[in-house]
Amino acid sequence: MKRSILLLWSLMLFLTTTAQVTVEQWNRYEFASKVQVKGNPFDLSFSATFTHADTTMTVSGFYVGNDTFKVRFMPMKTGEWTFVTHSSVRNLDGLKGRFECIEASGCNHGPVQVADKVHFKYADGTRYYPIGTTSYDWAHIEADNPEQTIRSLQESGFNKMRMLLLVQNFDKNYPEPLYFPFEIKKLTTDENGKKVYEWDYTRFNPAFFDLVEKRIDALMGIGVEADLILFHPYDEDRWGFDRMPLEVCLRYLEYVTARLSSFRNVWWSLANEFNFLKEHSLAHWEAFTQKVVETDPYRHLCSIHGGTATYYDYWKPEFTHCSIQDQAPVEDHGRAGTVRNIYQKPVIFDEVCYEGNMGSRWGNLSGEEMLYRMWQGVIAGTYVSHSECFMDAPNDFTHNFLARGGKFQGESWKRIRFMRDILEAMPNPLQLSDSSWDPYVSIAGENYLMIYLGKKIQREWVFNLPSRNHSYPRLKEGTRLKVEIIDTWNMTVTEYPVVFELAAPGRYRVCDKENRSVILPEKPYLLLRITESSSR
């Protein structure tokens, strides 16, 4: 009889526990077990230790509703992995399994990491140039708007999406989201007809996180990084998620990292405009940052974002890069490089105002100005995020991409794939050749230079370059170089029909030996690409 009960229990455990057999490197392995427990299942401890031939990692599990607990793992090495679970619940403790991690394929390059101190690569070594956009609430929108957002991203060529994890309130008439992150304890209406929510902060709403995960996976499927903004001030006293107590915030971060750390395309942005969240002190932000870093076993990219020209202590080791809101560094030549020189980390100007027709000063750039600011960042060795905010009418956010995603309506987005093609053709990322003395010329490799003329309209460019080339060898006498004129707005590339030959370099500059010039089309937004010529 006792043996029969044990066999029955083993069969039940087998039927209620699911796991995959193989998984690609950097994809998700998921183990689920269905167990009924007493009390609040979100309070229970559940984790698993994964072991490879020379690696051991312990990751946190989480409750997903319907009596089901899950643990997810992103294997970073191929070969056999085994695991064992740990829990305060007997029926979740000591469960074992194995899976085979196989080589990555297709567009799976692994998570993005910092490379060369101030740039990025995927885990497999492929260069990554973050040319991103922003749509705060697209993940929480009804109907087919999210699917349209994905189509828009595919068409445009953006490879990063800044997005809010918690829902936002753009306006008093802004629609309610599909789901909320917590269970509703009580819902009433005040004397003005406004809904008043009382949340059970001890219980998460799995449907909310299921939807977010679906959106992140959709981005992964088209090669787009999900830059998740974990806190924001855009609640406007509607739901109170901007005023959650410290202990609630820390619990929320633990649940978020347990569920989402295994997604290879996730980045952490601790907050958007953190300084506007008046309930939280700098000590709170330090605690939140530490919580994310400690509970993410894969150490995804992590930063924090302030209001205009509000800079954080990005030197701290917890931050992998700088996420900055400040348009001044990209309004003229060379300024962005100064910011990078200060922090000595990758710099992304994630908000430099947006293309649009809003009355607000931050939402009315022309498409030309939006693209100009993006190129000013790139040429200085930094990166700039895009978005657009066109309004159909005052307070009508229906087709506002910044708010809700959907279709792009502006002009700059049409030039993004062309921009990425230029960057991805380079041998290395750009650096200003002689940053304090020449804000126009950048170098991406030996004898591979770029000059961005921006808004300047001129008839010719005299062939004259810095002899200093950042960390690359100095230009040498006799080197033969060709020039391509790239119109970044009209998306054309024209090779100039002259091969230039360098004279003996001076102390600081080097010219063509015949002092020749490049005759230019008298247009703005030109980029000159100068590379070694193979013709004689």
XYZ file of C-alpha atoms in Angstrom:
536
model
C 0.000 0.000 0.000
C 2.766 2.442 0.965
C 4.660 1.622 -2.242
C 1.484 2.226 -4.316
C 1.010 5.656 -2.734
C 4.613 6.565 -3.556
C 4.185 5.420 -7.154
C 0.948 7.401 -7.463
C 2.630 10.504 -6.033
C 5.547 10.130 -8.483
C 3.119 9.825 -11.388
C 1.186 12.905 -10.263
C 4.413 14.883 -9.933
C 5.454 13.794 -13.435
C 2.113 14.852 -14.886
C 2.129 18.256 -13.180
C 5.757 19.143 -13.930
C 6.770 20.288 -17.408
C 10.194 21.040 -18.879
C 11.905 21.389 -22.248
C 14.542 18.956 -23.516
C 16.738 21.226 -25.666
C 17.171 24.986 -25.813
C 19.353 27.285 -27.879
C 22.185 29.167 -26.230
C 20.809 32.451 -24.803
C 17.206 31.346 -25.282
C 14.948 30.525 -22.320
C 14.713 27.224 -20.576
C 11.496 27.014 -18.557
C 10.556 24.552 -15.832
C 7.027 24.559 -14.410
C 5.449 22.648 -11.568
C 1.809 22.678 -10.537
C 1.370 22.453 -6.772
C -1.439 23.605 -4.502
C -0.162 25.549 -1.498
C -1.680 27.225 1.525
C -1.545 30.979 2.019
C -0.253 33.541 -0.457
C 1.748 31.708 -3.159
C 3.643 34.937 -3.983
C 5.218 34.763 -0.515
C 6.801 31.361 -1.042
C 10.463 30.856 -1.794
C 11.254 28.941 -4.978
C 14.538 28.779 -6.884
C 16.720 26.383 -8.840
C 20.441 25.788 -9.146
C 21.632 25.087 -12.687
C 24.932 23.281 -13.175
C 27.155 22.993 -16.245
C 30.559 21.279 -16.482
C 32.284 24.378 -15.115
C 29.466 26.749 -14.117
C 26.822 26.866 -11.400
C 24.054 29.476 -11.192
C 21.058 29.828 -8.892
C 18.026 31.691 -10.202
C 14.757 32.681 -8.532
C 11.457 31.176 -9.485
C 8.024 32.790 -9.338
C 4.302 32.098 -9.156
C 2.246 32.529 -12.345
C -1.255 31.713 -11.111
C -3.358 28.567 -11.551
C -1.335 26.756 -8.844
C 1.737 26.914 -11.097
C 5.308 27.852 -10.187
C 7.996 28.471 -12.777
C 11.711 28.971 -12.984
C 13.414 30.288 -16.109
C 17.031 30.104 -17.137
C 19.091 31.611 -19.963
C 21.984 29.206 -20.641
C 25.136 30.996 -21.762
C 27.112 27.858 -22.559
C 26.339 24.942 -24.837
C 26.278 21.400 -23.521
C 24.381 19.571 -20.812
C 22.853 21.439 -17.905
C 21.264 19.855 -14.851
C 19.204 21.540 -12.164
C 17.647 21.008 -8.758
C 14.933 23.141 -7.183
C 14.821 24.639 -3.697
C 11.688 25.683 -1.851
C 10.106 26.012 1.554
C 7.260 23.913 0.094
C 8.100 20.209 0.249
C 6.479 19.369 -3.090
C 8.557 22.059 -4.850
C 11.849 21.186 -3.199
C 14.428 18.846 -4.665
C 12.879 18.495 -8.129
C 15.561 17.620 -10.664
C 15.980 17.756 -14.404
C 18.362 18.233 -17.305
C 18.421 19.779 -20.754
C 20.815 20.171 -23.632
C 21.885 23.644 -24.703
C 22.576 23.761 -28.448
C 24.277 26.368 -30.627
C 22.435 29.619 -31.278
C 21.026 30.099 -34.759
C 19.535 32.768 -36.981
C 19.349 36.236 -35.453
C 20.061 34.935 -31.947
C 23.297 36.754 -31.075
C 22.735 36.665 -27.324
C 22.269 39.592 -24.941
C 23.892 42.959 -25.631
C 26.948 43.757 -23.525
C 29.394 46.629 -23.133
C 32.401 46.355 -25.445
C 35.575 48.404 -25.826
C 34.583 50.326 -22.688
C 32.285 52.796 -24.506
C 30.397 50.730 -27.106
C 28.287 47.559 -27.385
C 28.445 44.025 -28.766
C 26.169 41.019 -28.619
C 27.408 38.083 -26.568
C 28.574 36.293 -29.740
C 30.819 39.240 -30.642
C 28.592 40.847 -33.274
C 28.684 44.640 -33.128
C 25.534 46.335 -31.854
C 24.733 49.979 -32.593
C 21.684 51.054 -30.537
C 19.470 53.048 -32.891
C 16.293 53.007 -30.850
C 12.921 54.595 -30.501
C 10.464 55.096 -27.638
C 6.856 54.090 -27.118
C 5.904 54.238 -23.475
C 2.598 52.394 -23.350
C 2.545 50.217 -26.472
C 2.745 46.987 -24.465
C -0.515 47.696 -22.611
C -2.713 48.755 -25.539
C -5.835 47.017 -26.789
C -6.790 45.619 -30.219
C -4.149 45.304 -32.958
C -2.105 48.370 -32.069
C 0.830 46.338 -30.643
C 0.964 44.211 -33.789
C 1.072 47.398 -35.857
C 3.885 48.669 -33.641
C 5.916 45.551 -34.408
C 5.301 46.006 -38.138
C 6.396 49.637 -37.880
C 9.610 48.670 -36.103
C 10.365 46.031 -38.731
C 9.825 48.468 -41.575
C 11.895 51.245 -40.007
C 14.907 49.278 -38.814
C 15.013 50.450 -35.192
C 16.773 47.915 -32.965
C 15.833 49.139 -29.484
C 12.501 50.090 -27.897
C 12.222 52.115 -24.709
C 8.977 51.108 -22.972
C 7.272 51.423 -19.610
C 6.690 48.323 -17.528
C 4.087 50.015 -15.315
C 1.068 51.561 -17.021
C 0.914 55.310 -17.594
C -1.686 58.079 -17.608
C -1.022 60.612 -20.368
C -4.207 62.559 -19.769
C -7.384 62.446 -17.644
C -9.229 60.946 -20.626
C -6.491 58.426 -21.380
C -8.011 54.914 -21.584
C -7.619 52.299 -18.891
C -5.020 49.579 -19.619
C -5.956 45.997 -20.351
C -4.435 44.776 -17.076
C -2.855 46.114 -13.897
C 0.304 44.719 -12.265
C -1.384 43.997 -8.904
C -4.671 42.458 -7.824
C -7.431 44.931 -7.048
C -8.475 44.723 -3.418
C -11.240 47.294 -3.697
C -12.611 49.583 -6.397
C -14.854 52.570 -5.595
C -15.864 55.850 -7.220
C -15.404 59.259 -5.633
C -17.860 62.183 -5.732
C -16.431 63.316 -9.082
C -16.916 59.932 -10.706
C -13.213 59.087 -10.587
C -12.282 55.465 -9.994
C -10.428 54.878 -6.740
C -8.328 51.731 -6.585
C -7.090 49.926 -3.509
C -4.352 47.452 -4.443
C -3.276 44.209 -2.863
C 0.452 44.819 -3.205
C 1.188 41.329 -1.890
C -0.365 39.690 -4.970
C 0.754 40.305 -8.537
C -1.551 39.968 -11.520
C -0.024 37.223 -13.713
C -2.119 38.290 -16.733
C -0.361 41.681 -16.723
C 3.076 40.086 -16.823
C 1.984 37.465 -19.368
C 1.057 40.319 -21.710
C 4.334 42.165 -21.149
C 6.269 38.963 -21.840
C 4.350 38.481 -25.073
C 5.388 41.978 -26.174
C 9.049 41.434 -25.225
C 9.085 38.169 -27.158
C 7.575 39.946 -30.168
C 10.437 42.449 -30.044
C 12.959 39.616 -29.716
C 11.487 37.994 -32.803
C 12.437 41.020 -34.930
C 15.812 41.665 -33.301
C 14.764 44.603 -31.114
C 16.067 45.159 -27.580
C 13.449 45.909 -24.890
C 14.679 48.779 -22.713
C 12.280 48.329 -19.788
C 11.547 51.415 -17.680
C 10.754 50.065 -14.210
C 9.410 53.256 -12.558
C 8.028 56.504 -13.917
C 6.153 59.629 -12.735
C 3.368 59.504 -15.356
C 0.604 58.367 -13.023
C -0.875 61.798 -12.267
C -2.615 60.549 -9.103
C -4.670 58.018 -11.051
C -3.463 54.632 -9.760
C -0.729 55.433 -7.271
C 2.046 53.318 -8.775
C 4.361 56.325 -8.521
C 3.859 56.420 -4.739
C 4.344 52.783 -3.771
C 6.167 52.273 -0.456
C 9.801 51.227 -0.502
C 9.121 47.645 0.549
C 6.457 47.257 -2.165
C 8.888 48.564 -4.789
C 11.571 46.108 -3.720
C 9.121 43.203 -3.801
C 7.977 44.307 -7.274
C 11.592 44.384 -8.511
C 12.245 40.881 -7.184
C 9.223 39.540 -9.055
C 10.116 41.419 -12.246
C 13.703 40.175 -12.351
C 12.620 36.608 -11.556
C 10.194 36.641 -14.482
C 12.092 38.678 -17.062
C 15.848 38.262 -16.527
C 15.908 35.187 -18.751
C 14.762 37.232 -21.781
C 17.976 37.901 -23.673
C 16.774 41.216 -25.156
C 15.891 42.893 -21.835
C 17.660 46.021 -20.575
C 16.861 47.625 -17.211
C 16.106 51.329 -16.969
C 15.490 52.011 -13.289
C 13.307 55.007 -14.073
C 12.292 57.605 -16.571
C 12.759 61.090 -15.093
C 13.559 59.658 -11.675
C 13.818 63.140 -10.143
C 10.088 63.728 -10.704
C 9.181 60.771 -8.481
C 9.033 62.822 -5.299
C 8.227 59.876 -3.019
C 11.642 58.361 -3.643
C 14.950 59.695 -2.361
C 18.391 59.058 -3.807
C 18.783 56.393 -1.117
C 15.723 54.644 -2.576
C 17.200 54.722 -6.061
C 20.392 53.226 -4.715
C 18.368 50.445 -3.079
C 16.342 49.819 -6.252
C 19.470 49.676 -8.392
C 21.172 47.277 -6.005
C 18.089 45.052 -5.918
C 17.977 44.749 -9.708
C 21.688 44.033 -10.015
C 21.619 41.457 -7.214
C 18.566 39.597 -8.495
C 19.516 39.535 -12.190
C 22.003 36.651 -12.500
C 22.885 37.581 -16.092
C 23.782 41.214 -15.428
C 21.733 42.743 -18.225
C 22.492 46.307 -19.243
C 21.319 48.725 -16.556
C 20.958 52.500 -16.285
C 18.699 55.268 -14.969
C 17.208 58.288 -16.727
C 16.571 61.760 -15.318
C 14.682 64.834 -16.422
C 16.253 67.333 -18.801
C 19.954 67.813 -17.999
C 19.599 65.831 -14.753
C 22.644 63.601 -14.647
C 23.082 60.673 -12.250
C 26.268 59.169 -10.834
C 26.782 56.973 -13.859
C 30.305 56.178 -12.681
C 28.798 53.686 -10.220
C 29.660 50.090 -11.203
C 25.996 49.036 -11.126
C 25.361 51.139 -14.248
C 26.625 49.675 -17.493
C 25.890 52.794 -19.550
C 24.494 56.322 -19.348
C 20.865 56.949 -20.323
C 20.542 60.717 -20.628
C 17.823 63.257 -21.378
C 19.574 66.340 -22.725
C 19.364 67.795 -26.199
C 22.151 70.367 -25.779
C 25.004 67.869 -26.346
C 23.621 66.895 -29.781
C 22.633 70.329 -31.057
C 26.130 71.066 -32.355
C 29.331 69.346 -33.376
C 31.476 67.489 -30.861
C 29.516 68.187 -27.686
C 28.282 64.621 -27.227
C 31.843 63.327 -27.205
C 32.612 65.468 -24.175
C 29.920 63.671 -22.165
C 31.381 60.306 -23.114
C 34.883 61.472 -22.234
C 33.623 62.385 -18.765
C 31.863 59.110 -17.942
C 34.066 56.696 -19.903
C 31.049 54.474 -20.504
C 28.662 54.014 -23.421
C 26.385 57.063 -23.671
C 22.854 56.945 -25.073
C 20.988 60.229 -25.252
C 17.616 58.564 -24.853
C 15.648 61.780 -25.068
C 16.713 64.790 -27.135
C 13.123 66.005 -27.812
C 10.895 64.342 -30.377
C 9.633 64.810 -33.895
C 6.004 65.926 -33.811
C 3.373 68.642 -33.837
C 2.763 69.078 -30.119
C 2.570 72.498 -28.502
C 5.059 71.347 -25.889
C 8.621 72.381 -26.675
C 9.849 68.809 -26.288
C 7.516 67.397 -28.954
C 7.736 69.578 -32.050
C 10.992 68.807 -33.865
C 11.008 68.527 -37.640
C 12.091 65.203 -39.093
C 15.296 66.830 -40.322
C 16.153 68.103 -36.848
C 15.434 64.721 -35.257
C 17.765 62.948 -37.674
C 20.395 65.685 -37.367
C 20.550 65.186 -33.598
C 20.876 61.438 -34.038
C 23.823 61.850 -36.415
C 25.468 64.404 -34.127
C 25.434 61.799 -31.375
C 26.697 58.962 -33.565
C 29.563 60.898 -35.144
C 30.863 61.743 -31.654
C 30.897 58.094 -30.577
C 27.589 58.135 -28.670
C 24.024 57.107 -29.560
C 20.658 58.872 -29.710
C 17.108 57.526 -29.367
C 14.215 58.645 -31.516
C 10.497 58.998 -31.110
C 7.644 61.014 -32.513
C 4.513 62.517 -31.009
C 1.985 63.668 -33.574
C -1.444 64.625 -32.233
C -4.660 64.291 -34.245
C -6.169 66.984 -32.026
C -5.392 68.488 -28.595
C -5.414 65.719 -25.958
C -5.972 63.069 -28.635
C -3.226 60.481 -28.206
C -4.803 57.871 -30.473
C -2.007 57.937 -33.055
C 0.775 59.317 -30.885
C 3.651 56.837 -31.250
C 5.435 58.051 -28.119
C 2.303 57.322 -26.095
C 0.769 54.273 -27.744
C 2.885 52.988 -30.631
C 1.174 52.053 -33.881
C 2.203 53.637 -37.174
C 4.918 56.226 -37.606
C 3.650 59.466 -39.108
C 6.808 61.547 -39.382
C 9.786 61.551 -41.725
C 12.919 60.715 -39.731
C 11.975 57.058 -39.204
C 12.272 56.444 -42.958
C 16.027 57.128 -42.742
C 16.867 54.784 -39.872
C 17.609 51.611 -41.834
C 19.915 53.629 -44.110
C 21.661 54.989 -41.021
C 22.149 51.500 -39.599
C 23.470 50.225 -42.926
C 26.178 52.893 -42.843
C 27.120 52.094 -39.250
C 27.077 48.332 -39.647
C 29.353 48.573 -42.688
C 32.091 50.158 -40.546
C 34.964 48.026 -39.277
C 34.565 49.490 -35.762
C 32.448 52.091 -33.937
C 33.163 55.781 -34.451
C 35.414 57.920 -32.262
C 36.267 61.568 -32.803
C 39.770 61.574 -34.285
C 41.019 64.595 -32.344
C 38.118 65.422 -30.062
C 39.274 68.675 -28.471
C 40.401 70.215 -31.759
C 38.181 68.862 -34.532
C 34.500 68.110 -33.789
C 33.727 67.036 -37.381
C 36.069 64.131 -38.157
C 35.586 60.655 -36.695
C 37.432 57.420 -37.288
C 36.171 53.818 -37.336
C 39.388 52.047 -38.234
C 42.745 52.571 -39.891
C 42.183 54.833 -42.918
C 38.386 54.760 -42.394
C 37.028 58.200 -41.504
C 33.678 60.014 -41.418
C 32.966 63.740 -41.539
C 29.469 64.988 -40.717
C 28.788 68.457 -42.102
C 25.331 68.699 -40.529
C 23.402 71.832 -41.400
C 26.347 73.484 -43.117
C 25.763 74.124 -46.816
C 29.033 74.635 -48.634
C 30.343 74.373 -52.156
C 33.481 72.401 -51.355
C 35.412 70.617 -48.661
C 39.162 71.060 -48.777
C 40.833 67.675 -48.222
C 42.341 68.277 -44.802
C 42.298 65.817 -41.895
C 43.693 65.540 -38.372
C 46.958 63.614 -38.418
C 46.019 62.247 -35.001
C 43.504 59.413 -35.160
C 42.428 58.579 -31.625
C 43.874 55.117 -30.868
C 44.543 54.258 -34.519
C 47.846 54.833 -36.382
C 48.482 58.349 -37.640
C 47.823 59.014 -41.303
C 50.840 58.342 -43.503
C 52.294 60.080 -46.524
C 51.350 58.438 -49.814
C 48.133 56.819 -48.553
C 45.502 56.916 -51.293
C 41.964 57.682 -50.146
C 38.591 57.859 -51.831
C 35.620 59.968 -50.727
C 31.943 59.058 -50.835
C 29.355 61.803 -50.408
C 26.455 60.438 -48.361
C 23.228 62.422 -48.276
C 21.766 61.251 -44.955
C 18.356 62.773 -45.677
C 17.872 61.715 -49.304
C 19.666 58.411 -48.632
C 22.123 58.474 -51.515
C 25.783 57.483 -51.741
C 27.916 59.063 -54.475
C 31.583 58.213 -54.950
C 33.642 61.273 -55.786
C 35.637 60.707 -59.037
C 39.044 61.612 -57.600
C 41.509 59.560 -55.587
C 43.389 61.698 -53.070
C 46.948 61.051 -52.020
C 48.255 62.267 -48.679
C 51.175 64.628 -48.424
C 53.657 64.375 -45.584
C 51.686 64.975 -42.373
C 52.282 68.139 -40.433
C 52.326 68.151 -36.677
C 48.521 68.290 -36.442
C 47.015 68.129 -39.943
C 47.519 66.291 -43.205
C 46.345 67.377 -46.681
C 46.116 66.043 -50.189
C 49.505 66.422 -51.863
C 47.942 68.601 -54.592
C 45.715 70.533 -52.138
C 42.601 69.368 -53.964
C 39.015 69.688 -52.718
C 35.770 67.734 -52.878
C 33.087 69.694 -54.733
C 29.849 69.210 -52.833
C 26.167 69.377 -53.720
C 24.966 72.480 -51.931
C 22.719 70.638 -49.483
C 22.590 70.141 -45.722
C 23.012 66.865 -43.810
C 25.953 65.521 -45.814
C 28.299 62.862 -44.494
C 31.675 62.187 -46.097
C 33.020 58.656 -45.881
C 36.771 58.515 -46.507
C 38.390 55.102 -46.997
C 41.488 53.638 -48.521
C 41.389 53.330 -52.292
C 42.500 50.187 -54.096
C 42.765 51.938 -57.481
C 46.110 53.136 -58.814
